[in-house]
XYZ file of C-alpha atoms in Angstrom:
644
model
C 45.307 -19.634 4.788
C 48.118 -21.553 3.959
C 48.225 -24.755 5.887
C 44.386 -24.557 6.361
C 44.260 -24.696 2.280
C 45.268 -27.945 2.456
C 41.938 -28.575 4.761
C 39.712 -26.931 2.964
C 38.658 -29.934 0.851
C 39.010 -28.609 -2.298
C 41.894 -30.305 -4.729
C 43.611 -29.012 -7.780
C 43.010 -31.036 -11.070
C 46.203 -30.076 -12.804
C 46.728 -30.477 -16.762
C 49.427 -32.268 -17.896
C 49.783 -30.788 -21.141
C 52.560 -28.103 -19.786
C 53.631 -25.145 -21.964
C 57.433 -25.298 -23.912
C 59.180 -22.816 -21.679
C 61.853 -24.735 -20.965
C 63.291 -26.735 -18.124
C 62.904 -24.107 -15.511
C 59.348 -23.807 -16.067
C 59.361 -27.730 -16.456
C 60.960 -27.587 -12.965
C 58.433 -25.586 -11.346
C 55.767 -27.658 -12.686
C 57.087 -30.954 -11.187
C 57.073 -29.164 -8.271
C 52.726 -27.684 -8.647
C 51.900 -31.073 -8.800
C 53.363 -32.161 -5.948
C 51.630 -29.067 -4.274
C 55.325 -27.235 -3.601
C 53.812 -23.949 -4.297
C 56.515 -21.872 -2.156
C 59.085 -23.186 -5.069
C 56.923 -23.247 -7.611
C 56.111 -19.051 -6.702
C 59.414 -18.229 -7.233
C 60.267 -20.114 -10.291
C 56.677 -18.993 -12.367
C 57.985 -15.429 -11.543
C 61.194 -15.650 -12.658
C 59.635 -16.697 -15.938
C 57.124 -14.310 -16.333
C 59.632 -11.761 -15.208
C 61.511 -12.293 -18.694
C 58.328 -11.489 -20.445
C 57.278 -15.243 -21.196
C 53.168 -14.973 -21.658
C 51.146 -17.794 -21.767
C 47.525 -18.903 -20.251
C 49.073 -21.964 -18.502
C 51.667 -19.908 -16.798
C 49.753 -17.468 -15.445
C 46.839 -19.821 -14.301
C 49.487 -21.989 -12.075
C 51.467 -18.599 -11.011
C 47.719 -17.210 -10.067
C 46.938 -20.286 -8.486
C 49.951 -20.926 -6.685
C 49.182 -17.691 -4.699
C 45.224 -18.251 -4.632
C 45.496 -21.650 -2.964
C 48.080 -20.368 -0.603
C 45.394 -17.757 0.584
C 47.263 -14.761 -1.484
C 44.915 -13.492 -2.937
C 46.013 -9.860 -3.697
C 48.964 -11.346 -4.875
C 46.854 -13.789 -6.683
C 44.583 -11.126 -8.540
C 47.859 -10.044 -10.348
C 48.384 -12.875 -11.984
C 44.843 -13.629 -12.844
C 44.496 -10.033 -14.666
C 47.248 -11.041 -16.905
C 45.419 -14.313 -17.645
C 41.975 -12.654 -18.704
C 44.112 -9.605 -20.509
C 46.041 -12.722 -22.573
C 42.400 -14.724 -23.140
C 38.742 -15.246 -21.405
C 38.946 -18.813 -22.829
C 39.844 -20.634 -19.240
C 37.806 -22.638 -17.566
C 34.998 -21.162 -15.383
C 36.611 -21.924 -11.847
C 38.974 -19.249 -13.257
C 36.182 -16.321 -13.264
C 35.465 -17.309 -9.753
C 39.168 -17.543 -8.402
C 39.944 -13.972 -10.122
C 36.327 -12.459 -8.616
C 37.636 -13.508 -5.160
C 41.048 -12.260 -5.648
C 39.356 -8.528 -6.814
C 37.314 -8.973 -3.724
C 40.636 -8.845 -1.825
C 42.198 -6.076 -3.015
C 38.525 -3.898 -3.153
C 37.786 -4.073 -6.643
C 33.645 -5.335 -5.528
C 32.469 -3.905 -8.917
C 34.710 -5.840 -11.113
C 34.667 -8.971 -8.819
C 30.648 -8.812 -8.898
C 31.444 -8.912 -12.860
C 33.689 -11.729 -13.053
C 31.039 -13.359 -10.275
C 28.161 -13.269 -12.782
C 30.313 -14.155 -16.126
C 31.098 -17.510 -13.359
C 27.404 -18.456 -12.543
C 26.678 -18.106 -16.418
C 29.209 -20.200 -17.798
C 27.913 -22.870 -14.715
C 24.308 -22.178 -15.604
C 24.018 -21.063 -11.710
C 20.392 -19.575 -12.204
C 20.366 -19.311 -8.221
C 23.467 -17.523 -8.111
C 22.966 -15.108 -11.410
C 19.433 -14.300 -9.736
C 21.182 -13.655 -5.793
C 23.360 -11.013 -7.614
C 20.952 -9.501 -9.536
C 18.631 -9.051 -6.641
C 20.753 -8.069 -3.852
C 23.209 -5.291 -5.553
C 23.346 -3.511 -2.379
C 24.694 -6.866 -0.716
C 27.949 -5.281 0.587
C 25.850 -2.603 2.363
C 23.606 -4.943 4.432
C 26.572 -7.183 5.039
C 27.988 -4.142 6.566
C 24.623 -2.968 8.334
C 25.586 -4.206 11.247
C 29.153 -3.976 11.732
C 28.526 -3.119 15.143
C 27.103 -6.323 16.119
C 31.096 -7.769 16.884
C 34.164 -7.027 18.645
C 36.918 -8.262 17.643
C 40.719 -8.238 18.849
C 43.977 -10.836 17.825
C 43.314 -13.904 20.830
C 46.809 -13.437 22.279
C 48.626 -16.888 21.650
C 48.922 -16.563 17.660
C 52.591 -17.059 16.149
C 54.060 -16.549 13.010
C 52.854 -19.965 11.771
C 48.847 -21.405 11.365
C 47.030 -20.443 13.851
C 43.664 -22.201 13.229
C 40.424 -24.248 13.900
C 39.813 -23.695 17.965
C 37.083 -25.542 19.867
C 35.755 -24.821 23.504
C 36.740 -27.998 25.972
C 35.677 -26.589 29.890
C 37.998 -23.492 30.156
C 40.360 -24.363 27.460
C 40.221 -23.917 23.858
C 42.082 -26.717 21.751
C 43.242 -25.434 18.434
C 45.548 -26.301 15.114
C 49.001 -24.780 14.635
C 52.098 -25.474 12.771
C 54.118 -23.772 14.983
C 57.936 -25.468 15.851
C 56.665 -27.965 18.936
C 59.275 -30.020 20.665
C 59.374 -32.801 18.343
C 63.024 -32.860 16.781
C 61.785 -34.878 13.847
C 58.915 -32.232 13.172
C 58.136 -32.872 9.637
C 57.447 -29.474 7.297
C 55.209 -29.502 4.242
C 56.245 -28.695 0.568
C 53.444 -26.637 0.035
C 54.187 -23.970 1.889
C 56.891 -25.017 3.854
C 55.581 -24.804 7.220
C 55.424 -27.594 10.140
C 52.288 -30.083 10.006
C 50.108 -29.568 12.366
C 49.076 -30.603 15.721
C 46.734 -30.064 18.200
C 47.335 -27.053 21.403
C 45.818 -26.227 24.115
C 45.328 -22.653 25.012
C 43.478 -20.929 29.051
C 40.740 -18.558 28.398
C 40.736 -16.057 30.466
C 37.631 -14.227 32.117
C 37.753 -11.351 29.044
C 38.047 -14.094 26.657
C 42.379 -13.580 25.931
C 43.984 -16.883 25.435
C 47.375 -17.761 27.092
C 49.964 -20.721 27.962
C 49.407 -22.563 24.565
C 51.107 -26.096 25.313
C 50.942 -29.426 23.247
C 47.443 -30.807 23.951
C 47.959 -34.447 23.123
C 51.385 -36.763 22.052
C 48.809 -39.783 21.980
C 46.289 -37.154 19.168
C 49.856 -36.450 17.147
C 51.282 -37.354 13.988
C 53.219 -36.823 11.407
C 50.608 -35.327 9.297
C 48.147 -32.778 10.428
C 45.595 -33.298 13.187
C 42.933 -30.045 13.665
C 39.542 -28.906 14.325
C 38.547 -31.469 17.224
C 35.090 -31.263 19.077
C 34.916 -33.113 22.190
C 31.580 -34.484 24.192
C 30.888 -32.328 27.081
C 31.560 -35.601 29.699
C 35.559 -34.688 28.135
C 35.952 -38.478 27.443
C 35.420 -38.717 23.782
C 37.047 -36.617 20.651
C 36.208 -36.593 17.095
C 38.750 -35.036 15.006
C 40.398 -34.857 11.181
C 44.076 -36.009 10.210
C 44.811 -36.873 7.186
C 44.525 -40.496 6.050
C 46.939 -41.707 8.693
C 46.869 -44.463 11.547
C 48.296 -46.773 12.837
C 51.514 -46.115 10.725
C 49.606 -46.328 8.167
C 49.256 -43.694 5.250
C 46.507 -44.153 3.125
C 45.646 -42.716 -0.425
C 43.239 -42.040 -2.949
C 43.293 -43.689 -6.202
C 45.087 -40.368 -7.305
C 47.822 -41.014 -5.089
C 46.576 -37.862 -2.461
C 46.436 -38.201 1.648
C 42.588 -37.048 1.598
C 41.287 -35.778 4.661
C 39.237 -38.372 7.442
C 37.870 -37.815 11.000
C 38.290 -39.687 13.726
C 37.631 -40.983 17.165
C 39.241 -41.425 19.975
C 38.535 -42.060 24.068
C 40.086 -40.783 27.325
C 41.566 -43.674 29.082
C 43.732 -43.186 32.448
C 44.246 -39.495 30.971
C 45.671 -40.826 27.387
C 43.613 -40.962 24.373
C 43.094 -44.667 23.624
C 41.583 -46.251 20.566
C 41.991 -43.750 17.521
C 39.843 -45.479 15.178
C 38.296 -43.585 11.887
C 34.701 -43.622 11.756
C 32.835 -45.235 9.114
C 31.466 -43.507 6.376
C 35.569 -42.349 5.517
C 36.792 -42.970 2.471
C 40.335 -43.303 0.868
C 38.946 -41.583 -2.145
C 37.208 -38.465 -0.730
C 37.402 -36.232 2.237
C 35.509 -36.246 5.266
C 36.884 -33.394 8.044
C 35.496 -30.614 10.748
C 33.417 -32.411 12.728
C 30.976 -30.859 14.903
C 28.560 -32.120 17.881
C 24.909 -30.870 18.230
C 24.079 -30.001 21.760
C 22.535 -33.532 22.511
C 25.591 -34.994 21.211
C 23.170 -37.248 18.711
C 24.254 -35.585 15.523
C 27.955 -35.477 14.687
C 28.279 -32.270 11.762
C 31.160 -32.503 9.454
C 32.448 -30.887 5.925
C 33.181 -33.584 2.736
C 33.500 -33.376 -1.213
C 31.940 -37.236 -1.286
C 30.219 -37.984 -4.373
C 27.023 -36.795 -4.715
C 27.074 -33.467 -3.208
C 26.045 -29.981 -4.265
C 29.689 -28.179 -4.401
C 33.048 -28.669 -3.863
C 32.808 -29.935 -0.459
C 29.413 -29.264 1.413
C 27.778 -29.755 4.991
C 26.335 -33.045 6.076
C 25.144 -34.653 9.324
C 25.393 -38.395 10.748
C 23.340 -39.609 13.608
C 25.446 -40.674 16.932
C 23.153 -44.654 17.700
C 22.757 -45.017 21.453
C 25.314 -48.075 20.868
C 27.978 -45.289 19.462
C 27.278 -47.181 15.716
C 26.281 -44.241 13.389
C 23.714 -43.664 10.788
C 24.164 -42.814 7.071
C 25.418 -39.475 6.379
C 22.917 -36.890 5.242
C 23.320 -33.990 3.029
C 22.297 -30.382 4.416
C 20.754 -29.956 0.893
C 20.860 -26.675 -1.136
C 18.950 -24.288 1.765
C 22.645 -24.406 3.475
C 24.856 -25.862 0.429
C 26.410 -24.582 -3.030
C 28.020 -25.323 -5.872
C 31.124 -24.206 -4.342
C 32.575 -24.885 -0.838
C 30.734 -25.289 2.658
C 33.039 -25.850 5.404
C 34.152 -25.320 8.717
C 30.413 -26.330 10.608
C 29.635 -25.418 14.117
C 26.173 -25.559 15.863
C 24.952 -23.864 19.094
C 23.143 -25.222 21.850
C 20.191 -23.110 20.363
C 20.630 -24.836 17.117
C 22.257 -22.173 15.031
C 24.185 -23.525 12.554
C 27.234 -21.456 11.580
C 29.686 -22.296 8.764
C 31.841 -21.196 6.358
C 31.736 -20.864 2.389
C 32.557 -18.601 -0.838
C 29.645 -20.220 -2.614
C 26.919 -16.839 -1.657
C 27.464 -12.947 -1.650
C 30.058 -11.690 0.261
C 33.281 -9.866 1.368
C 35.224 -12.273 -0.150
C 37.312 -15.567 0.181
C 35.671 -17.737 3.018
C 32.794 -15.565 4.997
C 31.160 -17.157 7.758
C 27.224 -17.546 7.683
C 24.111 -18.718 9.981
C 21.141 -20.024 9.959
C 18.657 -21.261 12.646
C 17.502 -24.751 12.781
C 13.735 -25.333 12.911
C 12.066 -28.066 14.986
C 11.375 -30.140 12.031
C 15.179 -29.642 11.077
C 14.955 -27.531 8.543
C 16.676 -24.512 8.314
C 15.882 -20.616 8.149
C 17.525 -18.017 5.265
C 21.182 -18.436 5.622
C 22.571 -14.769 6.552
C 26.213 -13.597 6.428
C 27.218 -12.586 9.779
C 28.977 -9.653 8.540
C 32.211 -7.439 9.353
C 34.256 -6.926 11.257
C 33.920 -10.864 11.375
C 33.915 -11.346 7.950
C 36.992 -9.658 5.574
C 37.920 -9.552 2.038
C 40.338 -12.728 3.227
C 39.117 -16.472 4.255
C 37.372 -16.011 7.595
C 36.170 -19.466 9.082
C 36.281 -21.473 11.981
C 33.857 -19.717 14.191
C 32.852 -20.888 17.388
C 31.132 -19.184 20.513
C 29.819 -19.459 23.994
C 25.955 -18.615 23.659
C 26.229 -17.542 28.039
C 29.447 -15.271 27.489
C 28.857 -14.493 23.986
C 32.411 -14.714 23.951
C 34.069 -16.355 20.801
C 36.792 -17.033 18.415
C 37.312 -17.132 14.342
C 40.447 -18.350 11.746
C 41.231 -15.307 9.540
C 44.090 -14.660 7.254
C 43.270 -11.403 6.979
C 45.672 -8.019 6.516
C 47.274 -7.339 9.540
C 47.801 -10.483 11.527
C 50.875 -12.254 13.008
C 50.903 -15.434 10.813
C 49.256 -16.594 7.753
C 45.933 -17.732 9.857
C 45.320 -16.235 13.198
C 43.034 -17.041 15.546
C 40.762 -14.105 16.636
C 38.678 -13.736 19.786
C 34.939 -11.642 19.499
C 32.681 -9.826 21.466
C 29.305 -10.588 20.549
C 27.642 -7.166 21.620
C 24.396 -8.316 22.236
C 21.190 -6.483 21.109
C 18.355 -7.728 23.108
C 14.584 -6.951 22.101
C 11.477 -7.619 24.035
C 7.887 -7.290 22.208
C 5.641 -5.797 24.502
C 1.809 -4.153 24.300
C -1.803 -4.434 25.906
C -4.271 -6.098 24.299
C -7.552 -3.962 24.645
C -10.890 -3.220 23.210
C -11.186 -1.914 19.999
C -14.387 0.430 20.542
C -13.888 1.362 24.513
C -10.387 0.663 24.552
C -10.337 -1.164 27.684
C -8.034 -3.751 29.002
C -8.915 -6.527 28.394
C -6.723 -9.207 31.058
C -6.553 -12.526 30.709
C -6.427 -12.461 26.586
C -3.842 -15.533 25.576
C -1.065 -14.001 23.626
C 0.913 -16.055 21.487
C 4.398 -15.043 19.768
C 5.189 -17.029 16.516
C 8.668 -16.902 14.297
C 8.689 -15.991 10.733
C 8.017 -19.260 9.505
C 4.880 -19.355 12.655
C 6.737 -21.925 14.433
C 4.874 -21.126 17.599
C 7.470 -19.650 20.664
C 5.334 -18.782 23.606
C 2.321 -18.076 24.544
C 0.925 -16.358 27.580
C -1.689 -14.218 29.429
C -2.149 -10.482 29.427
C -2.375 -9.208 33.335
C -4.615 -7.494 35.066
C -3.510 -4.115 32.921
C -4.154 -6.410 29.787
C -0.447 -5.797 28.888
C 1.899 -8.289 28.050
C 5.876 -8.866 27.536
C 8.005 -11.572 25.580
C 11.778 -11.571 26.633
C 12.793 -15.453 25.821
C 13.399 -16.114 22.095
C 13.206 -12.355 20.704
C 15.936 -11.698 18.832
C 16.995 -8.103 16.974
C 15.836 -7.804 13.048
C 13.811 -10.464 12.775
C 10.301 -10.550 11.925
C 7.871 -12.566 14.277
C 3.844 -12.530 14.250
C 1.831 -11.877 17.792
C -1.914 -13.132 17.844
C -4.555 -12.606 20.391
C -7.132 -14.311 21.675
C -10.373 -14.176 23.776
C -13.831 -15.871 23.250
C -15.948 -12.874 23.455
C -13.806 -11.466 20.745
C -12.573 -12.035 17.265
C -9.034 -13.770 16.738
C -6.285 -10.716 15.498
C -3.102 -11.682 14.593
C -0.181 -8.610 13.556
C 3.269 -8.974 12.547
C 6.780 -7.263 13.751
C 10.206 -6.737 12.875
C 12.346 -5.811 15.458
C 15.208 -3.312 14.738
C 18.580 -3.920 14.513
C 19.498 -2.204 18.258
C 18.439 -2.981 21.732
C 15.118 -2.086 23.050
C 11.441 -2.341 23.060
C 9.152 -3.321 20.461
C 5.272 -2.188 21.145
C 2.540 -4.699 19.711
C -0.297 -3.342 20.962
C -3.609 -5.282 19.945
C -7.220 -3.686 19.874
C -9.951 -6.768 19.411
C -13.043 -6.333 17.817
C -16.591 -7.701 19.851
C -17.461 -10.819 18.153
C -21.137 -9.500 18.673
C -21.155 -5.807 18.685
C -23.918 -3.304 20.539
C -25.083 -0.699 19.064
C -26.642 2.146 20.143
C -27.720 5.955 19.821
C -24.080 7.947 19.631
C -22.009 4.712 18.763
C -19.405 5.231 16.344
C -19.592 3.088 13.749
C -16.409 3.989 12.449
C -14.610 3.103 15.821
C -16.855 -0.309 15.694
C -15.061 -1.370 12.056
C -11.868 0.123 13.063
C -12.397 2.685 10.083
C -9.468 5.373 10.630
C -10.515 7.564 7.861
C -12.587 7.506 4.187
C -9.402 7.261 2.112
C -9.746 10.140 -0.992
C -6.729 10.940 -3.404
C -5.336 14.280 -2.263
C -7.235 17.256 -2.649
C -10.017 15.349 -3.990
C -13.368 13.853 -3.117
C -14.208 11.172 -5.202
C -14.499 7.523 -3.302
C -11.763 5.501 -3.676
C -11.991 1.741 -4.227
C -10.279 1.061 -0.775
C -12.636 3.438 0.802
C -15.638 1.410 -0.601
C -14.651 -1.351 0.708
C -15.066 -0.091 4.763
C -18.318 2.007 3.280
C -19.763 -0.815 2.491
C -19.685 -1.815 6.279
C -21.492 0.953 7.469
C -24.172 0.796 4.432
C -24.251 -3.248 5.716
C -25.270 -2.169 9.082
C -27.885 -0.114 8.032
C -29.463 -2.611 5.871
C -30.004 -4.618 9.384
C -31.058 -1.423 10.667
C -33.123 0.118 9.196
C -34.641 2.841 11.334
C -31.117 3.444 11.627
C -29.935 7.349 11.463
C -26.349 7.952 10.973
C -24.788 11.424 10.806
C -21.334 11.632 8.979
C -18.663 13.443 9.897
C -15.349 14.340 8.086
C -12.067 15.877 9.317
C -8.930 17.131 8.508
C -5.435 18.034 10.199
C -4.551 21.569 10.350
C -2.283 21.581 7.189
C -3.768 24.063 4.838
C -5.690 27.177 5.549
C -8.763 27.068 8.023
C -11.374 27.838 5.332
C -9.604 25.101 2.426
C -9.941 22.405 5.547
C -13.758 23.125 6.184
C -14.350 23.270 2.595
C -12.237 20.471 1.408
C -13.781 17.917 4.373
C -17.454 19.406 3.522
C -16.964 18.041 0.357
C -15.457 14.947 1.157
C -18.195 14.468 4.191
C -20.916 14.951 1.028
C -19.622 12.714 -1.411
C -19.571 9.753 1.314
C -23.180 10.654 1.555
C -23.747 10.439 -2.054
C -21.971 7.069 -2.426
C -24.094 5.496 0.275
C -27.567 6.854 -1.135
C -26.489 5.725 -4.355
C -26.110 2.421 -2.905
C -29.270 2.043 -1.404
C -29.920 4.094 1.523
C -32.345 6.400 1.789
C -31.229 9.986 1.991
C -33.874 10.967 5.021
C -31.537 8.645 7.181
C -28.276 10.621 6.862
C -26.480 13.397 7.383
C -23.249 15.269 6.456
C -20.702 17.596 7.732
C -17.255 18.832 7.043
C -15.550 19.926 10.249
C -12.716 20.523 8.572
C -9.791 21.385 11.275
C -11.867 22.822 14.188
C -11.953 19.137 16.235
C -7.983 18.012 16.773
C -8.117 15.002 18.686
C -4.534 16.264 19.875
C -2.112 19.567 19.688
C -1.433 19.426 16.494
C -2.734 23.145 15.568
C -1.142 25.717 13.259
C 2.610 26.116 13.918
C 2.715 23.230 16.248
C 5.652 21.101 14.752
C 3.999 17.052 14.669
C 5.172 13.933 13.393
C 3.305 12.418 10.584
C 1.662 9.847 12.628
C 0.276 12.431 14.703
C -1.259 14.341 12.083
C -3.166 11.129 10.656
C -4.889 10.449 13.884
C -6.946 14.094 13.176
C -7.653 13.034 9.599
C -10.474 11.200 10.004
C -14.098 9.784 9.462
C -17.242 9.008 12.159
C -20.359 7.662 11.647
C -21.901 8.474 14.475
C -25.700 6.855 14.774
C -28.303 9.484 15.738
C -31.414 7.126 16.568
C -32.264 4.026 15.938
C -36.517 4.027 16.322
C-alpha cells in the first residue's frame, strides 16, 4: 500500500515534542515529517537496535511501517510500544489491532479492537464485536463465492485503482514511464503516479499496459479515474495541482482533489477541478452511478463521520453540480470509507477498516433501495478480502468479471492489481399456490415477491398448474417474503431465505376459503390448517399453543350446534405399538376433556387414539425417515360426524 497510502485520505498529526536521542534520531524525525518514511525506517532501527526505548520512538518506527502498508512489520514495533506503556493515544490500539490482524493474531487484535472503541466511546462498534464473535467465520462462509488470480500486467511498483473504459481498464502505477524527468516520492521512494491503460482479454487477463494520457499527467499523482460511458468525459484525483500550479493546505500538505476533464480531437481538453474541492481537505475516488447523475467520491471534509467517509454530488443537466451529501452512518464510520464504486444494479461497494474484518482495508457492499437508502453493509469476504488493505474493487455485472488493489503476501509489487471470478450462485423461488383443504391448484392467484425490507420486486400469475417461478432479482442468502392472492381466498404471505449455493427454493402456498363449507366428514383440522394438538413429550396435558387452534374448532361448534365431531389422535411409529395407541388414546381424551370443559356438550363428541396404525406415508418400524416425514403422521382430525 505504499503509494496508495498517500491516497487514502488519512494524514499523520505528528508531535513536535521529539524525544533526546540525539541527532540521528533528530535526523530521522526531520525526515517523518516530511513523510520520508523509507529513511526514516532505517534510521528509527538503528536506534532501537542499540537498545534506546521510548514511546515516541516506537510509535513513529510502528508508524513508519503501518502507513507504508507493513503491517507485520508494523505489529513489531507496536508490541514494544504497549509492553513500554498503554498510555498512547487511542488511534494507537487501532493501528496495533490491524497490524495483529496481519500477522493472525484475531484474538489479540479483537482485544486491542475493543480497548479502541472504549477509549472512543464507539458504543456501535463495542456492541458489533460483542455480537458477532464468530465474525471471521461468516466472513469466511463463503470463500467460494470468488476467484481470484494476479491480472497479468502488475510490476514491481503500485499497481492500483483500475476502472472499466469499453475493453480497456485504465489504472494507477508508479512504474518507470518514459518521462526522463519522472519525479520519485520521499515517502517511499517510488515514481508518482500516472494513469495506464491495460486490454482485457476474453478470460478477464490484462495485457499491453501503455501510458493512457500525456494531456491526464503530472508531476504528482493522477489515479482512480471513472469515465462516462459516451468516453468523452473523465473525472479523476491528482493532487492539488493544475495548471502549474501546486496548491496547499493551511498545513503546508498537497491534499488530494478530483477533477474533470473532456475528449477533444482525441486529447483531453479543459482539466478543471470541480467545485466543492478544497485546499484544506481532500476530495478523491470518484465514481459514476449508472445514469451518470450522481458522481460518488471519498473525502475527510469537515463534518463527516470518520477519517474520510463516502459522499455523493448530483451531476445538473447543465453539468453544474449539487451540494455534496454525506452517505451517513448506515455506510460510514468513525474510521476510513474509501475507494467507492456502484453497479448498474445499484450496489454500492467500498472500502474501509472502520467494521469487522480480516484486517487493514476489506471491501464491503450494500444494495441501494429505491428511496436511496441503503441495505446492511456486508463484507464480501475472502479470498477477496486478506489480512492486508484490499480496495479498489470494480466489476462487470454481464461477465462477472472483475478486478481489486491488494497488498497482500505474495504479490509482485507493494499493490497489485488482481482480476476475480465472480462464481455466480443463482436462486429461483418457485411453488404452487393451492387450496388449503382440497389442495387444488388454484391458477391465476397473483404472486408477489418482496425484499427484506418489502420493497416490492415482481409480481405475477400462477399458471394453469397454479405453480409459479421468480428468476429476475433472486439472489443467494438473502431473505425475501412471497404473498398470495385471490378474492375467494384469504391473503397469505411466507418468508424465505435462500441458501448460500445455486438452486431452487420451494414456496409453496396453501390458501384458506375466505368462506368455508362444511359438511358431514370435513376435517376441521385440515379447514384451520391444524397439523397436530401440540402436548409436551410423553404427556397429555393441553398446551397453551394447542388452546389456541382448540379454540377454533370449539368456535365452530358454537355456530353449529347440532354439530358432531369425532376426534382423532395419532402418532409416528417411534415407540412400541401398544405405548403409541395408549399414549394418543390419552392425548385424543384429554382434547375431549378440554373442549367439554369449555362448553361443549359431551353427547356431541367423540375420542380415539389410533396411535401408529394410520401412517399417512412409509414411515413404519425400521423404515429409516427424515424428521419432517415423521411429523406429517403425528397428527390431529376433527372429523364432523353430522350436522342435524
Amino acid at each position: 500500500m505504499k503509494v496508495k497510502a498517500i491516497l487514502l485520505l488519512t494524514f499523520l498529526s505528528i508531535s513536535s515534542a521529539y524525544s533526546q536521542l540525539g541527532l540521528t534520531q533528530a535526523k530521522a524525525d526531520r525526515k517523518y515529517d516530511k513523510y520520508a518514511y523509507i529513511d526514516a525506517i532505517e534510521i528509527y532501527e538503528k536506534v532501537a537496535e542499540k537498545g534506546h526505548k521510548s514511546v515516541d520512538l516506537f510509535e513513529k518506527l510502528g508508524n513508519s511501517y503501518y502507513f507504508n502498508g507493513e503491517y507485520d512489520k508494523a505489529e513489531r514495533w507496536y508490541s514494544e510500544l504497549f509492553a513500554l506503556s498503554e498510555d498512547v493515544p487511542s488511534e494507537y490500539y487501532f493501528r496495533y489491532a490491524q497490524s495483529l490482524k496481519a500477522v493472525g493474531k484475531y484474538d489479540k487484535a479483537d482485544e486491542y479492537m475493543k480497548k479502541f472503541y472504549q477509549k472512543t466511546n464507539d458504543t456501535q462498534g463495542l456492541q458489533d464485536l460483542q455480537e458477532h464473535k464468530e465474525y471471521l467465520e461468516q466472513i469466511r462462509k463463503g470463500s467460494d463465492r470468488y476467484s481470484v488470480e494476479d491480472s497479468g500486467i502488475n510490476t514491481e511498483y503500485s499497481d492500483y485503482g483500475s476502472v472499466f473504459k469499453d475493453s480497456d481498464l485504465i489504472f494507477a502505477s508508479a512504474r518507470k514511464s518514459k518521462d526522463v524527468f519522472q519525479k520519485k516520492h520521499t515517502w517511499n521512494d517510488q515514481y508518482f503516479t500516472n494513469l495506464y491503460v491495460a486490454k482485457v482479454g476474453d478470460d478477464g487477463k490484462l495485457s499491453d499496459a501503455k501510458e493512457f494520457s500525456k494531456e491526464l499527467d503530472s508531476k504528482f499523482h493522477e489515479s482512480t479515474p471513472v469515465f462516462t460511458k459516451d468516453g468523452n468525459t473523465v473525472y479523476f484525483t491528482r493532487n492539488n495541482y493544475n495548471d502549474g500550479k501546486k496548491g496547499k493546505s493551511d498545513d503546508k500538505i498537497m491534499k488530494l482533489k478530483v477533477y474533470k476533464a473532456t475528449l477533444k480531437d482525441g486529447k483531453w481538453e479543459d482539466i478543471t477541478e470541480l467545485p466543492f474541492n478544497s485546499d484544506n481537505y481532500s476530495v478523491a475516488h470518484p465514481a459514476l452511478s449508472a445514469d451518470e447523475k450522481t458522481l460518488y467520491f471519498s473525502s475527510d471534509m469537515p463534518g463527516g463521520y470518520g477519517l474520510s467517509d463516502i459522499y455523493k454530488v448530483a451531476i445538473n443537466e447543465n453539468g453544474t453540480f449539487g451540494t455534496p451529501e454525506n452517505l451517513g452512518e448506515k455506510i460510514n464510520t468513525n474510521l476510513r470509507e474509501t475507494f467507492p464504486f456502484i453497479t448498474d444494479k445499484n450496489e454500492l461497494y467500498f472500502s474501509t477498516d472502520g467494521r469487522l474484518g480480516v484486517g487493514g482495508l476489506d471491501v464491503f457492499s450494500s444494495k441501494m433501495n429505491k428511496d436511496n437508502s441503503f441495505t446492511v453493509v456486508k463484507n464480501v469476504g475472502v479470498p477477496v478480502n486478506s489480512p492486508k488493505d484490499d480496495f479498489a474493487y470494480v466489476v462487470n455485472t454481464k461477465t462477472h468479471i472483475g478486478y481489486f488493489t491488494s497488498n497482500r503476501d505474495g504479490g509482485v509489487g507493494s499493490d497489485d492489481i488482481y482480476k476475480f471470478k465472480e462464481n455466480v450462485c443463482e436462486q429461483v423461488i418457485k411453488g404452487v399456490i393451492t387450496d388449503q383443504v382440497s389442495s387444488q391448484p388454484l391458477p391465476g392467484a397473483k404472486v408477489s415477491l418482496f425484499d427484506a425490507n418489502m420493497e416490492l420486486i415482481k409480481s405475477l400469475e400462477a399458471d394453469s398448474k397454479g405453480e409459479f417461478i421468480f428468476e429476475d432479482g433472486v439472489e443467494c442468502d438473502k431473505k425475501y417474503y412471497v404473498r398470495a392472492e385471490n378474492q375467494d381466498y384469504e391473503t397469505k404471505e411466507i418468508n424465505v431465505i435462500t441458501p448460500l449455493k445455486s438452486g431452487e427454493t420451494r414456496a409453496d402456498i396453501a390458501l384458506q376459503k375466505k368462506v368455508m363449507p362444511v359438511d358431514v366428514g370435513t376435517d376441521l383440522a385440515k379447514v384451520f390448517d391444524i397439523s397436530i394438538i401440540y402436548f409436551d413429550l410423553d404427556k397429555w396435558n393441553i398446551r397453551p399453543d394447542a388452546a389456541v387452534d382448540l379454540e377454533k374448532i370449539i368456535a365452530v361448534m358454537n355456530k353449529f350446534p347440532n354439530m358432531k365431531v369425532d376426534i382423532r389422535s395419532h402418532t409416528d411409529s417411534r415407540q412400541t405399538h401398544k405405548y403409541n395407541e395408549r399414549l394418543s388414546d390419552r392425548r385424543a381424551k384429554s382434547t375431549l376433556e378440554y373442549m367439554v370443559k369449555n362448553g361443549i356438550s359431551r353427547s356431541r363428541l367423540s375420542a380415539r387414539g389410533y396411535g401408529e396404525t394410520q401412517l399417512v406415508n412409509g414411515c413404519s418400524d425400521g423404515i429409516p425417515c427424515s424428521e419432517a416425514d415423521h411429523q406429517k403422521n403425528r397428527r390431529s382430525e376433527f372429523i364432523v360426524l353430522s350436522m342435524d
